[in-house]
mmCIF file of C-alpha atoms and ligand atoms in Angstrom:
data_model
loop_
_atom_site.group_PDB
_atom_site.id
_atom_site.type_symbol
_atom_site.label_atom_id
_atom_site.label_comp_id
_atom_site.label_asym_id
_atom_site.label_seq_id
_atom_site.Cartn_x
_atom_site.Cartn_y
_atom_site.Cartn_z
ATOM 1 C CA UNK U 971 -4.383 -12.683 -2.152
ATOM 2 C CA UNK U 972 -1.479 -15.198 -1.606
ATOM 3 C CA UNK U 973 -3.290 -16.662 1.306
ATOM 4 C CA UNK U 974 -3.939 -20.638 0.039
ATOM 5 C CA UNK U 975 -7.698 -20.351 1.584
ATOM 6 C CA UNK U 976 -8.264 -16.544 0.216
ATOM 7 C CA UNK U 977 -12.015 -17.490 -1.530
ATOM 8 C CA UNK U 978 -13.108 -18.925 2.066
ATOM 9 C CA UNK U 979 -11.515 -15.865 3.650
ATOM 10 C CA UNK U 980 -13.764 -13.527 2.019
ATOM 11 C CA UNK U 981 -16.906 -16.229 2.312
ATOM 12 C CA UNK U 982 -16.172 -15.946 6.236
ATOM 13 C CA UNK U 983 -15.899 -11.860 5.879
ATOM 14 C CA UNK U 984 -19.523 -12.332 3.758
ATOM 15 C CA UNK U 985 -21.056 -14.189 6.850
ATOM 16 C CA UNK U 986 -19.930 -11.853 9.739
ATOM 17 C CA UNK U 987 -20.804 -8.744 7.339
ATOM 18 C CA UNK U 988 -17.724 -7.260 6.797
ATOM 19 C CA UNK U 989 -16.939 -5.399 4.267
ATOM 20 C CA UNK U 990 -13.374 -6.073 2.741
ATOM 21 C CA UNK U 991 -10.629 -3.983 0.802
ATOM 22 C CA UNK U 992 -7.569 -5.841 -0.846
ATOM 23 C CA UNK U 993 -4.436 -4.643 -1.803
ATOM 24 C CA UNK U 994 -2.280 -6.695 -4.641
ATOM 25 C CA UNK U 995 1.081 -6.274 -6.564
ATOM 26 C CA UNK U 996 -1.410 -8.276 -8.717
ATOM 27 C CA UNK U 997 2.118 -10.951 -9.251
ATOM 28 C CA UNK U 998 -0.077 -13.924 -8.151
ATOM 29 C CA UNK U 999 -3.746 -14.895 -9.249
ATOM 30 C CA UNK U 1000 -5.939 -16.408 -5.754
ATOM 31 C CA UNK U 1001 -7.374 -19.514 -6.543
ATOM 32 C CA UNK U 1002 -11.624 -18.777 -6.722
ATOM 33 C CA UNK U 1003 -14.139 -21.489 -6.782
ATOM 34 C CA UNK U 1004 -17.277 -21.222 -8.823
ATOM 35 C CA UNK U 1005 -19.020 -20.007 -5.872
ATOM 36 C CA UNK U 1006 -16.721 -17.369 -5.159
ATOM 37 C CA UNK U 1007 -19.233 -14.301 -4.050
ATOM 38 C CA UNK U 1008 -17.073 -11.042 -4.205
ATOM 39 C CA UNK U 1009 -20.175 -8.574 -3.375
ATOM 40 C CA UNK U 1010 -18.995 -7.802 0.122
ATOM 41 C CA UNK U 1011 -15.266 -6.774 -1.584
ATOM 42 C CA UNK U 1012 -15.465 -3.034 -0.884
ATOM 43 C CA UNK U 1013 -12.204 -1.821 -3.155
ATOM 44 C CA UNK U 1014 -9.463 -3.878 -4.823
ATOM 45 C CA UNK U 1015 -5.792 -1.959 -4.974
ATOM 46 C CA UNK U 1016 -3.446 -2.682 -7.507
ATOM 47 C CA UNK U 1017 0.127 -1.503 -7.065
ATOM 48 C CA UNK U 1018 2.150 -0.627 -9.575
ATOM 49 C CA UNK U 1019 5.799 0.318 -9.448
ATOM 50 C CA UNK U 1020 5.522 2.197 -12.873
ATOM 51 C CA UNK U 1021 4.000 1.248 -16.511
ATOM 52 C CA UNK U 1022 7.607 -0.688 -18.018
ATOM 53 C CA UNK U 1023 9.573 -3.470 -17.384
ATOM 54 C CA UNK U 1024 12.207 -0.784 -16.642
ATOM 55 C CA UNK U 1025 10.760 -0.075 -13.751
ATOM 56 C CA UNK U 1026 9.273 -3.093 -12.586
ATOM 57 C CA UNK U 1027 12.778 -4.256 -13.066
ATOM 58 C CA UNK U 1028 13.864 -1.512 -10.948
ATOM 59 C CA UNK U 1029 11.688 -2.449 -8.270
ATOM 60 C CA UNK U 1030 9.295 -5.144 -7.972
ATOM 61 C CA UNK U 1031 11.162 -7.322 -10.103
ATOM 62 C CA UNK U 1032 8.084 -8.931 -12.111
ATOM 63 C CA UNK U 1033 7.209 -9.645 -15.502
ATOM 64 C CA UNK U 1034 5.455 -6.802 -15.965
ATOM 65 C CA UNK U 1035 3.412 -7.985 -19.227
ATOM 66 C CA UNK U 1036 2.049 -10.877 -16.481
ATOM 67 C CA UNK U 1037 1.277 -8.130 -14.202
ATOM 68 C CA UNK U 1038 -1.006 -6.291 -16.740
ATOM 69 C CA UNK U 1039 -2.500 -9.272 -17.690
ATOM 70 C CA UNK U 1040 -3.164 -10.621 -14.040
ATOM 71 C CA UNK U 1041 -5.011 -7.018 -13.410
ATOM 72 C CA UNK U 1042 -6.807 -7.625 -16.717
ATOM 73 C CA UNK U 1043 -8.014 -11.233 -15.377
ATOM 74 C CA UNK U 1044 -8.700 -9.842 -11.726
ATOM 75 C CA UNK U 1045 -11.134 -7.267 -12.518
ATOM 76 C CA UNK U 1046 -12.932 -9.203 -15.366
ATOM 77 C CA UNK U 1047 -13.231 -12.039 -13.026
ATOM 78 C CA UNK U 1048 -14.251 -10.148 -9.958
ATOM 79 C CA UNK U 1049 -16.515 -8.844 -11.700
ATOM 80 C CA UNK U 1050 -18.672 -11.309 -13.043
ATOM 81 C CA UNK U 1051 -18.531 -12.904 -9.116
ATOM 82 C CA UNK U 1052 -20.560 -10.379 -8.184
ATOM 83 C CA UNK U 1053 -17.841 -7.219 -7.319
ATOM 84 C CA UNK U 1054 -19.200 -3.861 -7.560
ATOM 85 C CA UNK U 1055 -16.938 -2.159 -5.487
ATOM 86 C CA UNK U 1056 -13.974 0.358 -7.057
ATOM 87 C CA UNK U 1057 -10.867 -0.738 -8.166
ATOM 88 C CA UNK U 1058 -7.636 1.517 -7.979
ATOM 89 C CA UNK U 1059 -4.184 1.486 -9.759
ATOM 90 C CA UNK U 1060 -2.024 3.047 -7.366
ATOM 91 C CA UNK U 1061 0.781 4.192 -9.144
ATOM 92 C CA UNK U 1062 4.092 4.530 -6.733
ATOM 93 C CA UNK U 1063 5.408 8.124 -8.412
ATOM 94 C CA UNK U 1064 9.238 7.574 -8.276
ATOM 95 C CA UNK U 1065 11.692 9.911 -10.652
ATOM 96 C CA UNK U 1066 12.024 7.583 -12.959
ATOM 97 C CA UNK U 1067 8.876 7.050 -13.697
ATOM 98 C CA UNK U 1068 6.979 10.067 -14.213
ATOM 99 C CA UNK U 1069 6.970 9.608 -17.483
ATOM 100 C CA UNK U 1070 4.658 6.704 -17.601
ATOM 101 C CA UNK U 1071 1.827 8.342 -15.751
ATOM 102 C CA UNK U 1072 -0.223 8.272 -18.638
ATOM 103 C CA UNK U 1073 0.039 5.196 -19.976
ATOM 104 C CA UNK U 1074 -1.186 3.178 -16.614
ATOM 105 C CA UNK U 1075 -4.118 5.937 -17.111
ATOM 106 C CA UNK U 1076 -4.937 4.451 -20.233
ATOM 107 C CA UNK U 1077 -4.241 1.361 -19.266
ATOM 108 C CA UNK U 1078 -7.057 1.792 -16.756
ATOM 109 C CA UNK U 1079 -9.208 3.669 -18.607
ATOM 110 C CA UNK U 1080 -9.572 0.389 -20.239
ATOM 111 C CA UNK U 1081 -10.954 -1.393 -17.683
ATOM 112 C CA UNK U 1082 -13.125 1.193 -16.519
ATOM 113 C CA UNK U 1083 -11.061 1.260 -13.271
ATOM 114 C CA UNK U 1084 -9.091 4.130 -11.470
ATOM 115 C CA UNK U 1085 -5.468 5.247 -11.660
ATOM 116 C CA UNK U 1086 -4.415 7.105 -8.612
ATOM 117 C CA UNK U 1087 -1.119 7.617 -7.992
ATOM 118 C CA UNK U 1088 0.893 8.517 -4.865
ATOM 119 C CA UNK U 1089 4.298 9.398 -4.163
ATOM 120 C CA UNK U 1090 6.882 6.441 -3.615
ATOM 121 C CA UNK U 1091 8.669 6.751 0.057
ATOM 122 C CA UNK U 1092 10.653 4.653 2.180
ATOM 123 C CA UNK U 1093 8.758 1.611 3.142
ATOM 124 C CA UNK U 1094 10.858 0.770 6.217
ATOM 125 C CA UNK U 1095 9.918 2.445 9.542
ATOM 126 C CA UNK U 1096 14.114 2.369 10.609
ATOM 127 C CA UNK U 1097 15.306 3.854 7.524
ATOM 128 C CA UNK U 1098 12.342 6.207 7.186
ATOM 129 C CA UNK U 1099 12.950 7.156 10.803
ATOM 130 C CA UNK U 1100 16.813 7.795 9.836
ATOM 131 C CA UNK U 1101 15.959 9.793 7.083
ATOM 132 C CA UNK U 1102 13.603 12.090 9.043
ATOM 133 C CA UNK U 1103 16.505 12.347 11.798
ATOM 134 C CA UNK U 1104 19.410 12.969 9.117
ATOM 135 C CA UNK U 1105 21.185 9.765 9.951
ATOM 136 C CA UNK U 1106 20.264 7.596 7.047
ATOM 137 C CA UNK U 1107 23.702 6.133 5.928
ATOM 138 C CA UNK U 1108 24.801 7.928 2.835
ATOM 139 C CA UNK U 1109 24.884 5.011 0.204
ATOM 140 C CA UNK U 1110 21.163 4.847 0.850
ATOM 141 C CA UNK U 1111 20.175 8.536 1.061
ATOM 142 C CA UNK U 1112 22.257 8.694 -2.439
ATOM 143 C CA UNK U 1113 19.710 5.742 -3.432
ATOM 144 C CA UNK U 1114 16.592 8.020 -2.173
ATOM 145 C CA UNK U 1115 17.933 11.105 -3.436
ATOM 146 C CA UNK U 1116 17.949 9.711 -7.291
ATOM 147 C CA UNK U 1117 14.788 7.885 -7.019
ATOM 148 C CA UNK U 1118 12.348 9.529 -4.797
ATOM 149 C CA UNK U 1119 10.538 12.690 -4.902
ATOM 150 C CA UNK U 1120 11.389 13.366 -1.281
ATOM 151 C CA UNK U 1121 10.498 16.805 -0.952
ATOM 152 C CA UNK U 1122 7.249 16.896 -2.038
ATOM 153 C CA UNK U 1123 6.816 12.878 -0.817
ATOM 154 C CA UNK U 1124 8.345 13.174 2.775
ATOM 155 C CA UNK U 1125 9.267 16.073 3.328
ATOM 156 C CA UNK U 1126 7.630 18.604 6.137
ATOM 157 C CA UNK U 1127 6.459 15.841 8.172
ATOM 158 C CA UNK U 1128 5.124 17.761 11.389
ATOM 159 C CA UNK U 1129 4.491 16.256 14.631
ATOM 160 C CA UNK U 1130 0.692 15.164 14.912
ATOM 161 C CA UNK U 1131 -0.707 13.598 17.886
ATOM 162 C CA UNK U 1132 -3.108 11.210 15.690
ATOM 163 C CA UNK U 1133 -2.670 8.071 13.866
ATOM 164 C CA UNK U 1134 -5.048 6.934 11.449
ATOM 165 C CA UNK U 1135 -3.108 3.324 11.488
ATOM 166 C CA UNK U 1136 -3.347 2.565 15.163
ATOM 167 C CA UNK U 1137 -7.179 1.700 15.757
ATOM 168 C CA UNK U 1138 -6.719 -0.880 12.740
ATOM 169 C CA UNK U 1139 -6.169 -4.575 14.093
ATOM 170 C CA UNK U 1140 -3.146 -5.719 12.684
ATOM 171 C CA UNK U 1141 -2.795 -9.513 12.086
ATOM 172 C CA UNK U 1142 0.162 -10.887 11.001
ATOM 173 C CA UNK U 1143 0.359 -14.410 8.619
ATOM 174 C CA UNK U 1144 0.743 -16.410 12.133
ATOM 175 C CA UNK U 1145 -1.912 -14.684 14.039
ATOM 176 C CA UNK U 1146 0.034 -12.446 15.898
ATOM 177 C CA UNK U 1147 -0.977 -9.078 16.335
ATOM 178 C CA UNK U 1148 1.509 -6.374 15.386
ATOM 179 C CA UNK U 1149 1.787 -2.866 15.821
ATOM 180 C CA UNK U 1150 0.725 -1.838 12.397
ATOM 181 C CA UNK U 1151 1.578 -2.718 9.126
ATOM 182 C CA UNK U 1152 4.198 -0.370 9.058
ATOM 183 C CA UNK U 1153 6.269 -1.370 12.313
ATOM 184 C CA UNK U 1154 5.636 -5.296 13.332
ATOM 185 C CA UNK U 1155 6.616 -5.498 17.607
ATOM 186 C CA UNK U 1156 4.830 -8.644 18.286
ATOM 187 C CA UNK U 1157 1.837 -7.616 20.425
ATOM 188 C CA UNK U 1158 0.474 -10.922 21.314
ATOM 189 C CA UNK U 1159 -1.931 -13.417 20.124
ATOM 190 C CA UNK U 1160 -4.876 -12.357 18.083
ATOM 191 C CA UNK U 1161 -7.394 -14.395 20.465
ATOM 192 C CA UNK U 1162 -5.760 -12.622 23.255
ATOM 193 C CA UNK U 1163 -6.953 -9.311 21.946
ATOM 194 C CA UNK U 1164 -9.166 -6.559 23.205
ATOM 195 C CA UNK U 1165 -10.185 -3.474 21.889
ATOM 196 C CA UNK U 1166 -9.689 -1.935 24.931
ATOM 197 C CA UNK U 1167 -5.689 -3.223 25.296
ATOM 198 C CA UNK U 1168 -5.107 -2.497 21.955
ATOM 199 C CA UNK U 1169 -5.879 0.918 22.447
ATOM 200 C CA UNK U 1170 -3.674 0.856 25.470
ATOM 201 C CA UNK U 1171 -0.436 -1.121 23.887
ATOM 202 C CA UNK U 1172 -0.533 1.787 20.723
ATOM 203 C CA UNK U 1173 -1.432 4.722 23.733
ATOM 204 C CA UNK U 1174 1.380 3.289 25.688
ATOM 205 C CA UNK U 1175 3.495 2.674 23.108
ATOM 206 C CA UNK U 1176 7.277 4.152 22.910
ATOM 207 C CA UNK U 1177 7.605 3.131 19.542
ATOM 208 C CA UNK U 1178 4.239 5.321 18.724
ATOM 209 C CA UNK U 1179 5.299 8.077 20.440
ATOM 210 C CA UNK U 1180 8.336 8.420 18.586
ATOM 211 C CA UNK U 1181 6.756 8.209 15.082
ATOM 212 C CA UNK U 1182 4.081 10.659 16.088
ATOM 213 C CA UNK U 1183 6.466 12.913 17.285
ATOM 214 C CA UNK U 1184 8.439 12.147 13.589
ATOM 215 C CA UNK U 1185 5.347 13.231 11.856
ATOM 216 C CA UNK U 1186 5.164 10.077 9.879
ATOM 217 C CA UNK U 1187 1.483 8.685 10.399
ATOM 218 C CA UNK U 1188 0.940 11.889 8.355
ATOM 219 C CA UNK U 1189 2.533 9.765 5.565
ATOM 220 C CA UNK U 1190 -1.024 8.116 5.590
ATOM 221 C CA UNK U 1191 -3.596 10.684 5.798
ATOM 222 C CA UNK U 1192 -2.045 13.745 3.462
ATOM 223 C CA UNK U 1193 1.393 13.804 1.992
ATOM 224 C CA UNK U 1194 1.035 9.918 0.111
ATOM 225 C CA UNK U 1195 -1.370 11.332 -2.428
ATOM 226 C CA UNK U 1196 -0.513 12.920 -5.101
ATOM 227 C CA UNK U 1197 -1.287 16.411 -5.796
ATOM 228 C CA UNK U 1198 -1.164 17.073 -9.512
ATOM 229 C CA UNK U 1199 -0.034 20.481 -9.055
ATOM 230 C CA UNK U 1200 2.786 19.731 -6.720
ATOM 231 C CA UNK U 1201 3.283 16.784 -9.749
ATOM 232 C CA UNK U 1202 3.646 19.489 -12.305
ATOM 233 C CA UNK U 1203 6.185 21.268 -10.569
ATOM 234 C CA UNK U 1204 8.153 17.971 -9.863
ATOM 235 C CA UNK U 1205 8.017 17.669 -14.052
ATOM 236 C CA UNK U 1206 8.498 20.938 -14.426
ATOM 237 C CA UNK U 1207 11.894 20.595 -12.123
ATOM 238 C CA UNK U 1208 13.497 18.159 -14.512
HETATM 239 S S1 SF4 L 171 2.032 5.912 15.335
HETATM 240 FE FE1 SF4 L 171 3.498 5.004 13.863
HETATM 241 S S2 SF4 L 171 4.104 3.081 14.819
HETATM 242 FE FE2 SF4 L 171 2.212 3.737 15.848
HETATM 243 S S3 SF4 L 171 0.540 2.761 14.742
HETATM 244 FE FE3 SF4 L 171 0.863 4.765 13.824
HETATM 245 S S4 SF4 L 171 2.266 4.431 12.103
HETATM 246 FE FE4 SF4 L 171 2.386 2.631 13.423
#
């Protein structure tokens, strides 16, 4: 979305027939021409760090009344450009902000749009990768400890042999591929790029290997959403 040619983006997308998903801290409007055709826009995801400024202070560091309002303006605007795809809150569950579940569920509600949330955890491959080993340095641990759920978020991680992340191409703001969005080695030029070495650079890769064997690509496909029991019990526990 912060991309200065975003509409033609998604025209482009339209043309090849691909379909398109976005994701958005919703802190910056795109700029859309009357033309703009958002039918081929699959799902729009919104996410939210919480339903206060006490948490977007916390985190994000936005105004969050401009972030409601930008969501508000989004999906209304989408909308009448043709969008008929789903659009998601996803609500980043932290301690702190359990509490204000339900409002962003009304808040949605009123849109006619989804609130799903999912657990917050460490959004850096090192640290996560420290914290799975033990050897995340205690002022940060203390950090995760009072703000994360990390038992029910990260913890048993198993070792998996599958990534969900690696067949996606992952392009970064210069054209460069990268690992995935999680990890970015440089793996070359975008125009460079085959399916058949991509598959090779993530089957070959050392880096790969050691997350798998981490369990964290399991992050993606099971312990990021939220299960509302194991969400009761994390209430429940406070
Ligand atoms: S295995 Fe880990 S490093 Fe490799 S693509 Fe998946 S998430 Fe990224």
């Amino acid at each position: 979305m912060l991309h200065p040619e975003f509409a033609k983006i998604i025209e482009i997308s339209k043309k090849e027939n691909c379909l398109v998903a976005l994701s958005t801290n919703a802190a910056v409007l795109p700029k859309l021409p009357d033309s703009f055709d958002a039918s081929n826009i699959g799902f729009v995801k919104f996410s939210m760090c919480g339903f206060s400024q006490a948490s977007y202070d916390k985190i994000h560091r936005f105004d969050f009344d401009r972030i409601k309002k930008n969501i508000e303006i989004i999906v209304r605007t989408f909308r009448q450009h043709g969008f008929v795809g789903e659009f998601y809150i996803y609500f980043h569950v932290y301690q702190f902000n359990l509490h204000e579940l339900q409002a962003a569920y009304d808040f949605a509600k009123t849109l006619n749009i989804v609130c799903h949330p999912v657990f917050a955890v460490i959004n850096d491959w090192e640290k996560l990768k420290d914290f799975l080993q033990g050897t995340l340095d205690r002022e940060y641990l203390n950090n995760v400890a009072r703000d994360l759920l990390t038992g029910v978020g990260m913890g048993n991680l198993k070792p998996t042999t599958r990534c969900p992340m690696a067949p996606n191409l992952t392009i970064d703001a210069d054209g460069r591929c990268v690992l995935c969005c999680l990890v970015d080695e440089d793996l070359g030029d975008v125009f460079e790029m085959t399916p058949e070495k991509w598959q090779r650079l993530h089957s070959e890769s050392a880096t790969c290997r050691e997350c798998m064997q981490l369990g964290i690509p399991r992050l993606e496909f099971n312990a990021m959403t939220v299960d509302m029991e194991q969400l009761a019990r994390a209430f429940a526990s406070r």
